[in-house]
């Protein structure tokens, strides 16, 4: 933990009277100025009004400014999201944001590279410090794993086994990140791989580190794909597609998939079809991001592809995020001068709030296995 953060956490709390938020947070067993790890330590009383008025956006922005602290943010959000507090303070803004998502294509071709520039291009050294050795920036598979490195290797192998990869096959990875899946598949399963990314940093990293493997990487929008492949995977990218483009994604996958081929779609998902993207996450972490619901994915694949298997291991994302946060804190001093204290609080909030959300089962992690009416189906792999 950074020294400024330690000083902020130790700062005296603000004296005040009773507030609406006291009553609301009490339903989640959270006290303002309490002494438990998940209790809020308030440093500016006006932050409470801002949180009530602006909800998630106000909560995140007041934390980033240092208006309040919680020693264990993951526990705070676990309790907060297990209790439906938003039903007590619903805002017309959420209705407008949901309406906007249906009227505006926020994931258009013109905006496709924005998330790469603002999030994934922060710097490879930063992600090397936070992630595993393969820079796998998606949920690990902790079934038989005791650490992040093993969990990520298990997840990559699980994907390869579900796809039934064999030497000589061609694998397409839509949203290939820093090449964790394509490098693993090429090394361990002898397949030829093509990766697509909208991040210049990721593309350059793959070209610099995996030139000895049969891997080609394209810096382009997935909608421009027109090659054919035996297998297709998309791991942690579908969250950037947007519901207006879900059908297009499935059409591209079907166009690129050879007969008897398989598509594995690994994505975070939401529990409700008609719900807005968290405004703080969208504004500060993943611009134009939008989690799909199971129904929306089913609609997108309808009459195009058949769901052969659906696997939910969302609780594993809690462990993954906590491991990333541990690494982030451990190595923060290396990056403090470059990124600053505001970035530190923003990323601490991002990692721990998401860990709490998965722990509360507020959001899920799915692996969909789809085919073009594969004869005989598939044998389930776990």
Tab-separated table of C-alpha atoms in Angstrom:
chain	number	residue	atom	x	y	z
A	1	UNK	CA	0.000	0.000	0.000
A	2	UNK	CA	1.309	3.496	-0.892
A	3	UNK	CA	2.365	5.856	1.887
A	4	UNK	CA	-0.208	8.498	0.869
A	5	UNK	CA	-2.938	5.861	0.995
A	6	UNK	CA	-1.841	4.787	4.486
A	7	UNK	CA	-1.961	8.417	5.680
A	8	UNK	CA	-5.405	8.878	4.130
A	9	UNK	CA	-6.733	5.731	5.757
A	10	UNK	CA	-5.448	6.929	9.127
A	11	UNK	CA	-6.869	10.449	8.786
A	12	UNK	CA	-9.541	11.463	11.333
A	13	UNK	CA	-13.109	10.958	10.158
A	14	UNK	CA	-15.488	13.859	9.651
A	15	UNK	CA	-17.952	14.710	12.468
A	16	UNK	CA	-21.549	14.843	11.219
A	17	UNK	CA	-25.191	14.144	11.907
A	18	UNK	CA	-27.346	11.276	10.676
A	19	UNK	CA	-27.635	10.943	6.893
A	20	UNK	CA	-29.837	8.956	4.503
A	21	UNK	CA	-26.798	6.891	3.551
A	22	UNK	CA	-26.413	5.708	7.154
A	23	UNK	CA	-29.772	3.963	6.938
A	24	UNK	CA	-29.173	2.566	3.467
A	25	UNK	CA	-25.697	1.207	4.197
A	26	UNK	CA	-26.935	-0.316	7.446
A	27	UNK	CA	-29.017	-2.725	5.353
A	28	UNK	CA	-25.728	-4.056	3.997
A	29	UNK	CA	-24.186	-4.124	7.504
A	30	UNK	CA	-21.899	-1.196	6.635
A	31	UNK	CA	-21.358	1.656	9.090
A	32	UNK	CA	-20.083	5.104	8.271
A	33	UNK	CA	-17.069	5.758	10.515
A	34	UNK	CA	-17.269	2.242	11.923
A	35	UNK	CA	-14.177	0.293	12.896
A	36	UNK	CA	-14.637	-2.939	10.916
A	37	UNK	CA	-12.579	-3.608	7.764
A	38	UNK	CA	-15.592	-3.087	5.464
A	39	UNK	CA	-16.861	0.112	7.131
A	40	UNK	CA	-16.586	3.501	5.421
A	41	UNK	CA	-14.220	6.095	6.915
A	42	UNK	CA	-15.604	9.472	5.875
A	43	UNK	CA	-13.243	12.431	5.302
A	44	UNK	CA	-15.660	14.894	3.649
A	45	UNK	CA	-19.315	15.055	4.660
A	46	UNK	CA	-20.445	16.465	1.322
A	47	UNK	CA	-19.422	13.200	-0.304
A	48	UNK	CA	-22.519	11.516	1.140
A	49	UNK	CA	-24.883	13.835	-0.746
A	50	UNK	CA	-22.892	13.296	-3.930
A	51	UNK	CA	-23.087	9.510	-3.555
A	52	UNK	CA	-26.870	9.606	-3.080
A	53	UNK	CA	-27.341	11.980	-6.009
A	54	UNK	CA	-24.955	10.295	-8.467
A	55	UNK	CA	-24.893	6.723	-7.118
A	56	UNK	CA	-22.139	4.566	-8.670
A	57	UNK	CA	-20.431	7.467	-10.426
A	58	UNK	CA	-20.496	9.561	-7.268
A	59	UNK	CA	-19.264	6.660	-5.158
A	60	UNK	CA	-16.248	6.063	-7.385
A	61	UNK	CA	-15.345	9.693	-7.943
A	62	UNK	CA	-15.524	10.628	-4.268
A	63	UNK	CA	-13.307	7.646	-3.422
A	64	UNK	CA	-10.785	8.591	-6.107
A	65	UNK	CA	-10.627	12.134	-4.682
A	66	UNK	CA	-9.954	10.754	-1.196
A	67	UNK	CA	-13.287	11.769	0.346
A	68	UNK	CA	-13.650	8.384	2.035
A	69	UNK	CA	-11.768	5.136	2.553
A	70	UNK	CA	-12.443	1.503	3.377
A	71	UNK	CA	-9.607	-0.793	4.519
A	72	UNK	CA	-11.165	-3.799	2.707
A	73	UNK	CA	-12.944	-2.456	-0.383
A	74	UNK	CA	-13.654	-5.955	-1.675
A	75	UNK	CA	-15.630	-6.747	1.496
A	76	UNK	CA	-17.414	-3.371	1.292
A	77	UNK	CA	-18.623	-4.080	-2.253
A	78	UNK	CA	-19.494	-7.686	-1.481
A	79	UNK	CA	-21.902	-6.475	1.199
A	80	UNK	CA	-23.142	-3.537	-0.849
A	81	UNK	CA	-23.992	-5.611	-3.912
A	82	UNK	CA	-25.556	-8.469	-1.964
A	83	UNK	CA	-28.173	-5.924	-0.862
A	84	UNK	CA	-30.301	-4.190	-3.509
A	85	UNK	CA	-29.767	-0.643	-2.261
A	86	UNK	CA	-30.310	0.902	-5.685
A	87	UNK	CA	-34.021	0.133	-5.461
A	88	UNK	CA	-34.244	2.741	-2.664
A	89	UNK	CA	-32.466	5.519	-4.551
A	90	UNK	CA	-33.209	4.830	-8.205
A	91	UNK	CA	-32.144	7.628	-10.502
A	92	UNK	CA	-33.657	8.829	-13.757
A	93	UNK	CA	-30.087	8.870	-15.053
A	94	UNK	CA	-30.041	5.062	-15.211
A	95	UNK	CA	-33.122	5.073	-17.412
A	96	UNK	CA	-31.507	7.566	-19.746
A	97	UNK	CA	-28.291	5.550	-19.890
A	98	UNK	CA	-30.178	2.349	-20.782
A	99	UNK	CA	-32.124	4.237	-23.463
A	100	UNK	CA	-28.887	5.726	-24.814
A	101	UNK	CA	-27.332	2.275	-25.139
A	102	UNK	CA	-30.202	1.251	-27.422
A	103	UNK	CA	-30.089	4.411	-29.544
A	104	UNK	CA	-26.319	4.869	-29.918
A	105	UNK	CA	-23.790	2.283	-31.087
A	106	UNK	CA	-21.023	3.035	-28.565
A	107	UNK	CA	-18.951	0.145	-29.950
A	108	UNK	CA	-18.951	1.307	-33.578
A	109	UNK	CA	-15.949	0.854	-35.871
A	110	UNK	CA	-14.972	4.461	-35.217
A	111	UNK	CA	-14.747	3.825	-31.474
A	112	UNK	CA	-13.253	0.326	-31.666
A	113	UNK	CA	-9.697	1.417	-30.837
A	114	UNK	CA	-10.589	3.732	-27.922
A	115	UNK	CA	-10.422	1.043	-25.225
A	116	UNK	CA	-7.062	-0.137	-26.544
A	117	UNK	CA	-5.593	3.348	-26.374
A	118	UNK	CA	-7.025	4.246	-22.952
A	119	UNK	CA	-6.770	0.929	-21.094
A	120	UNK	CA	-4.631	-1.751	-22.722
A	121	UNK	CA	-1.907	0.663	-23.871
A	122	UNK	CA	-1.073	1.894	-20.343
A	123	UNK	CA	2.292	0.173	-20.649
A	124	UNK	CA	3.440	-3.440	-20.858
A	125	UNK	CA	5.683	-3.062	-17.805
A	126	UNK	CA	2.663	-2.144	-15.686
A	127	UNK	CA	0.720	-5.224	-16.780
A	128	UNK	CA	3.778	-7.466	-16.414
A	129	UNK	CA	3.915	-6.463	-12.735
A	130	UNK	CA	0.207	-7.145	-12.146
A	131	UNK	CA	-0.525	-10.243	-14.239
A	132	UNK	CA	0.989	-13.712	-14.610
A	133	UNK	CA	4.059	-14.446	-16.736
A	134	UNK	CA	1.965	-14.850	-19.918
A	135	UNK	CA	0.107	-11.534	-19.321
A	136	UNK	CA	-3.267	-13.258	-19.228
A	137	UNK	CA	-5.785	-10.483	-18.533
A	138	UNK	CA	-8.901	-12.600	-17.955
A	139	UNK	CA	-10.307	-14.933	-15.314
A	140	UNK	CA	-8.120	-17.831	-14.184
A	141	UNK	CA	-9.420	-21.354	-13.555
A	142	UNK	CA	-8.771	-22.178	-9.890
A	143	UNK	CA	-10.346	-25.659	-9.679
A	144	UNK	CA	-6.984	-27.354	-8.988
A	145	UNK	CA	-4.744	-24.279	-8.784
A	146	UNK	CA	-3.179	-22.651	-5.750
A	147	UNK	CA	-1.698	-19.545	-7.343
A	148	UNK	CA	-2.304	-17.123	-10.208
A	149	UNK	CA	0.303	-18.644	-12.522
A	150	UNK	CA	-1.205	-22.124	-12.276
A	151	UNK	CA	-4.781	-20.816	-12.510
A	152	UNK	CA	-4.065	-19.003	-15.769
A	153	UNK	CA	-2.220	-21.970	-17.278
A	154	UNK	CA	-5.183	-24.179	-16.281
A	155	UNK	CA	-7.611	-21.767	-17.971
A	156	UNK	CA	-5.603	-21.719	-21.207
A	157	UNK	CA	-5.375	-25.506	-21.235
A	158	UNK	CA	-9.102	-25.792	-20.486
A	159	UNK	CA	-9.870	-23.674	-23.557
A	160	UNK	CA	-7.572	-25.745	-25.758
A	161	UNK	CA	-9.128	-29.004	-24.535
A	162	UNK	CA	-12.687	-27.709	-24.980
A	163	UNK	CA	-11.818	-26.738	-28.549
A	164	UNK	CA	-10.232	-30.135	-29.166
A	165	UNK	CA	-7.119	-28.607	-30.693
A	166	UNK	CA	-4.947	-30.895	-32.807
A	167	UNK	CA	-1.620	-30.297	-34.609
A	168	UNK	CA	-2.133	-28.635	-37.972
A	169	UNK	CA	-5.348	-26.814	-37.059
A	170	UNK	CA	-5.757	-23.055	-37.499
A	171	UNK	CA	-6.939	-21.129	-34.406
A	172	UNK	CA	-8.281	-17.569	-34.461
A	173	UNK	CA	-8.232	-15.573	-31.214
A	174	UNK	CA	-10.533	-12.533	-31.446
A	175	UNK	CA	-9.166	-10.056	-28.913
A	176	UNK	CA	-5.879	-11.879	-28.347
A	177	UNK	CA	-4.430	-9.584	-25.662
A	178	UNK	CA	-0.696	-10.085	-25.197
A	179	UNK	CA	-0.844	-13.477	-26.875
A	180	UNK	CA	-1.323	-15.763	-23.892
A	181	UNK	CA	-3.734	-18.156	-25.613
A	182	UNK	CA	-2.136	-18.195	-29.060
A	183	UNK	CA	1.350	-18.760	-27.619
A	184	UNK	CA	0.082	-21.505	-25.290
A	185	UNK	CA	-1.862	-23.223	-28.086
A	186	UNK	CA	1.058	-23.021	-30.517
A	187	UNK	CA	3.550	-24.349	-27.953
A	188	UNK	CA	1.460	-27.128	-26.395
A	189	UNK	CA	-0.996	-28.124	-29.142
A	190	UNK	CA	0.961	-27.500	-32.354
A	191	UNK	CA	-1.615	-25.252	-34.010
A	192	UNK	CA	-1.177	-22.275	-36.309
A	193	UNK	CA	-2.608	-19.150	-34.681
A	194	UNK	CA	-3.965	-15.781	-35.770
A	195	UNK	CA	-4.678	-13.076	-33.202
A	196	UNK	CA	-6.656	-9.853	-33.576
A	197	UNK	CA	-6.312	-6.875	-31.214
A	198	UNK	CA	-7.078	-3.138	-31.121
A	199	UNK	CA	-4.066	-2.433	-28.861
A	200	UNK	CA	-0.796	-1.276	-30.408
A	201	UNK	CA	1.109	-2.294	-27.269
A	202	UNK	CA	-0.303	-5.812	-27.381
A	203	UNK	CA	0.371	-6.236	-31.074
A	204	UNK	CA	3.985	-5.065	-30.689
A	205	UNK	CA	4.500	-7.370	-27.692
A	206	UNK	CA	3.338	-10.456	-29.595
A	207	UNK	CA	5.517	-9.658	-32.595
A	208	UNK	CA	8.552	-9.062	-30.367
A	209	UNK	CA	8.159	-12.157	-28.176
A	210	UNK	CA	6.596	-14.906	-30.297
A	211	UNK	CA	8.389	-14.663	-33.628
A	212	UNK	CA	9.583	-18.262	-33.202
A	213	UNK	CA	6.013	-19.568	-33.143
A	214	UNK	CA	3.457	-19.905	-35.989
A	215	UNK	CA	1.531	-16.820	-34.834
A	216	UNK	CA	0.273	-13.886	-36.889
A	217	UNK	CA	-1.240	-10.844	-35.199
A	218	UNK	CA	-3.421	-8.204	-36.837
A	219	UNK	CA	-4.093	-4.747	-35.433
A	220	UNK	CA	-7.656	-4.413	-36.693
A	221	UNK	CA	-11.341	-4.471	-35.831
A	222	UNK	CA	-12.801	-7.984	-35.655
A	223	UNK	CA	-15.512	-7.022	-38.158
A	224	UNK	CA	-12.895	-6.997	-40.935
A	225	UNK	CA	-12.020	-10.691	-40.541
A	226	UNK	CA	-12.567	-12.818	-43.647
A	227	UNK	CA	-10.289	-15.889	-43.265
A	228	UNK	CA	-11.421	-19.442	-42.413
A	229	UNK	CA	-10.370	-21.324	-39.264
A	230	UNK	CA	-10.846	-24.734	-37.665
A	231	UNK	CA	-11.374	-23.184	-34.239
A	232	UNK	CA	-12.142	-19.701	-32.910
A	233	UNK	CA	-11.731	-18.365	-29.380
A	234	UNK	CA	-12.564	-14.993	-27.894
A	235	UNK	CA	-11.408	-14.503	-24.310
A	236	UNK	CA	-12.389	-11.356	-22.400
A	237	UNK	CA	-13.180	-9.341	-25.538
A	238	UNK	CA	-16.948	-9.760	-25.919
A	239	UNK	CA	-17.472	-7.249	-23.085
A	240	UNK	CA	-16.349	-4.577	-25.580
A	241	UNK	CA	-18.666	-5.661	-28.407
A	242	UNK	CA	-21.947	-4.103	-27.194
A	243	UNK	CA	-25.443	-5.534	-27.609
A	244	UNK	CA	-25.997	-3.677	-30.883
A	245	UNK	CA	-23.091	-5.658	-32.353
A	246	UNK	CA	-23.590	-9.087	-30.714
A	247	UNK	CA	-25.309	-10.431	-33.827
A	248	UNK	CA	-22.548	-9.060	-36.058
A	249	UNK	CA	-19.923	-10.804	-33.893
A	250	UNK	CA	-21.710	-14.147	-34.298
A	251	UNK	CA	-22.064	-13.593	-38.047
A	252	UNK	CA	-18.326	-12.915	-38.325
A	253	UNK	CA	-17.576	-16.059	-36.294
A	254	UNK	CA	-19.863	-18.176	-38.477
A	255	UNK	CA	-18.296	-16.694	-41.626
A	256	UNK	CA	-14.792	-17.542	-40.413
A	257	UNK	CA	-15.562	-20.992	-38.990
A	258	UNK	CA	-14.938	-24.057	-41.129
A	259	UNK	CA	-17.491	-26.908	-41.177
A	260	UNK	CA	-17.246	-29.008	-38.003
A	261	UNK	CA	-15.524	-26.057	-36.270
A	262	UNK	CA	-16.022	-24.730	-32.755
A	263	UNK	CA	-16.209	-21.280	-31.188
A	264	UNK	CA	-15.322	-20.749	-27.517
A	265	UNK	CA	-16.631	-17.478	-26.115
A	266	UNK	CA	-15.210	-16.537	-22.686
A	267	UNK	CA	-16.954	-13.458	-21.310
A	268	UNK	CA	-18.105	-11.667	-18.180
A	269	UNK	CA	-21.893	-11.498	-18.065
A	270	UNK	CA	-24.666	-9.681	-16.231
A	271	UNK	CA	-27.747	-11.182	-14.600
A	272	UNK	CA	-30.340	-8.866	-16.172
A	273	UNK	CA	-30.879	-8.140	-19.834
A	274	UNK	CA	-32.121	-4.548	-19.437
A	275	UNK	CA	-29.536	-2.987	-17.130
A	276	UNK	CA	-27.033	-0.192	-17.619
A	277	UNK	CA	-23.265	-0.481	-17.699
A	278	UNK	CA	-21.717	0.725	-14.445
A	279	UNK	CA	-21.072	4.414	-15.226
A	280	UNK	CA	-17.839	4.693	-13.226
A	281	UNK	CA	-16.278	1.620	-14.867
A	282	UNK	CA	-17.317	2.861	-18.304
A	283	UNK	CA	-15.980	6.381	-17.746
A	284	UNK	CA	-12.659	5.568	-16.090
A	285	UNK	CA	-11.707	1.953	-16.851
A	286	UNK	CA	-13.365	0.425	-19.935
A	287	UNK	CA	-14.770	3.088	-22.275
A	288	UNK	CA	-17.753	1.853	-24.300
A	289	UNK	CA	-17.806	-1.428	-22.371
A	290	UNK	CA	-21.059	-3.349	-21.980
A	291	UNK	CA	-21.615	-6.703	-20.282
A	292	UNK	CA	-23.916	-9.125	-22.109
A	293	UNK	CA	-26.695	-11.119	-20.507
A	294	UNK	CA	-27.139	-14.824	-21.205
A	295	UNK	CA	-30.309	-14.006	-23.112
A	296	UNK	CA	-28.543	-11.483	-25.326
A	297	UNK	CA	-25.826	-13.987	-26.228
A	298	UNK	CA	-28.486	-16.576	-27.009
A	299	UNK	CA	-30.350	-14.089	-29.192
A	300	UNK	CA	-27.155	-13.226	-31.064
A	301	UNK	CA	-26.418	-16.867	-31.854
A	302	UNK	CA	-30.042	-17.734	-32.700
A	303	UNK	CA	-30.246	-19.636	-36.026
A	304	UNK	CA	-26.513	-19.065	-36.613
A	305	UNK	CA	-24.722	-21.249	-34.058
A	306	UNK	CA	-25.715	-23.965	-31.588
A	307	UNK	CA	-24.742	-23.786	-27.913
A	308	UNK	CA	-22.934	-27.062	-27.217
A	309	UNK	CA	-21.911	-26.225	-23.648
A	310	UNK	CA	-22.176	-23.396	-21.108
A	311	UNK	CA	-19.811	-23.223	-18.122
A	312	UNK	CA	-20.029	-20.613	-15.347
A	313	UNK	CA	-17.018	-20.190	-13.052
A	314	UNK	CA	-17.545	-16.567	-12.056
A	315	UNK	CA	-16.488	-17.158	-8.461
A	316	UNK	CA	-12.973	-17.785	-9.807
A	317	UNK	CA	-12.794	-14.168	-10.952
A	318	UNK	CA	-12.912	-13.067	-7.306
A	319	UNK	CA	-9.695	-15.005	-6.656
A	320	UNK	CA	-8.128	-13.734	-9.887
A	321	UNK	CA	-8.847	-10.088	-9.101
A	322	UNK	CA	-7.563	-10.427	-5.555
A	323	UNK	CA	-4.331	-11.920	-6.940
A	324	UNK	CA	-4.002	-9.023	-9.401
A	325	UNK	CA	-4.604	-6.556	-6.583
A	326	UNK	CA	-1.913	-8.227	-4.477
A	327	UNK	CA	0.573	-7.831	-7.328
A	328	UNK	CA	-0.573	-4.265	-7.980
A	329	UNK	CA	0.061	-3.268	-4.356
A	330	UNK	CA	3.335	-5.187	-4.200
A	331	UNK	CA	4.817	-3.386	-7.202
A	332	UNK	CA	3.087	0.002	-6.940
A	333	UNK	CA	6.155	1.941	-5.796
A	334	UNK	CA	7.769	1.227	-9.185
A	335	UNK	CA	4.942	3.088	-10.940
A	336	UNK	CA	3.897	5.717	-8.382
A	337	UNK	CA	5.944	8.484	-9.992
A	338	UNK	CA	4.654	7.687	-13.473
A	339	UNK	CA	0.943	7.286	-12.745
A	340	UNK	CA	0.315	9.228	-9.517
A	341	UNK	CA	-1.929	8.828	-6.496
A	342	UNK	CA	-5.209	9.415	-8.311
A	343	UNK	CA	-4.454	6.471	-10.625
A	344	UNK	CA	-3.530	4.353	-7.601
A	345	UNK	CA	-6.890	4.971	-5.923
A	346	UNK	CA	-8.751	4.495	-9.187
A	347	UNK	CA	-7.160	1.099	-9.903
A	348	UNK	CA	-7.454	-0.083	-6.320
A	349	UNK	CA	-11.152	0.782	-6.507
A	350	UNK	CA	-11.531	-0.951	-9.880
A	351	UNK	CA	-9.856	-4.231	-8.882
A	352	UNK	CA	-11.467	-4.572	-5.447
A	353	UNK	CA	-14.955	-3.416	-6.440
A	354	UNK	CA	-14.972	-6.003	-9.227
A	355	UNK	CA	-13.741	-8.707	-6.829
A	356	UNK	CA	-16.631	-7.851	-4.502
A	357	UNK	CA	-19.087	-7.907	-7.414
A	358	UNK	CA	-18.088	-11.434	-8.443
A	359	UNK	CA	-18.125	-12.574	-4.809
A	360	UNK	CA	-21.689	-11.256	-4.481
A	361	UNK	CA	-22.652	-13.082	-7.743
A	362	UNK	CA	-23.648	-9.677	-9.106
A	363	UNK	CA	-21.795	-10.549	-12.322
A	364	UNK	CA	-20.720	-13.872	-13.847
A	365	UNK	CA	-17.991	-15.456	-15.973
A	366	UNK	CA	-19.157	-17.753	-18.758
A	367	UNK	CA	-17.500	-19.983	-21.296
A	368	UNK	CA	-19.869	-20.702	-24.179
A	369	UNK	CA	-18.937	-23.449	-26.638
A	370	UNK	CA	-20.782	-23.034	-29.945
A	371	UNK	CA	-20.826	-24.869	-33.260
A	372	UNK	CA	-22.531	-24.733	-36.646
A	373	UNK	CA	-24.760	-27.737	-35.847
A	374	UNK	CA	-21.795	-30.047	-35.178
A	375	UNK	CA	-22.813	-33.687	-35.859
A	376	UNK	CA	-22.811	-35.675	-32.631
A	377	UNK	CA	-22.234	-32.616	-30.468
A	378	UNK	CA	-19.241	-32.439	-28.120
A	379	UNK	CA	-18.056	-34.259	-25.001
A	380	UNK	CA	-18.005	-31.893	-22.038
A	381	UNK	CA	-14.560	-30.988	-20.712
A	382	UNK	CA	-13.904	-29.541	-17.244
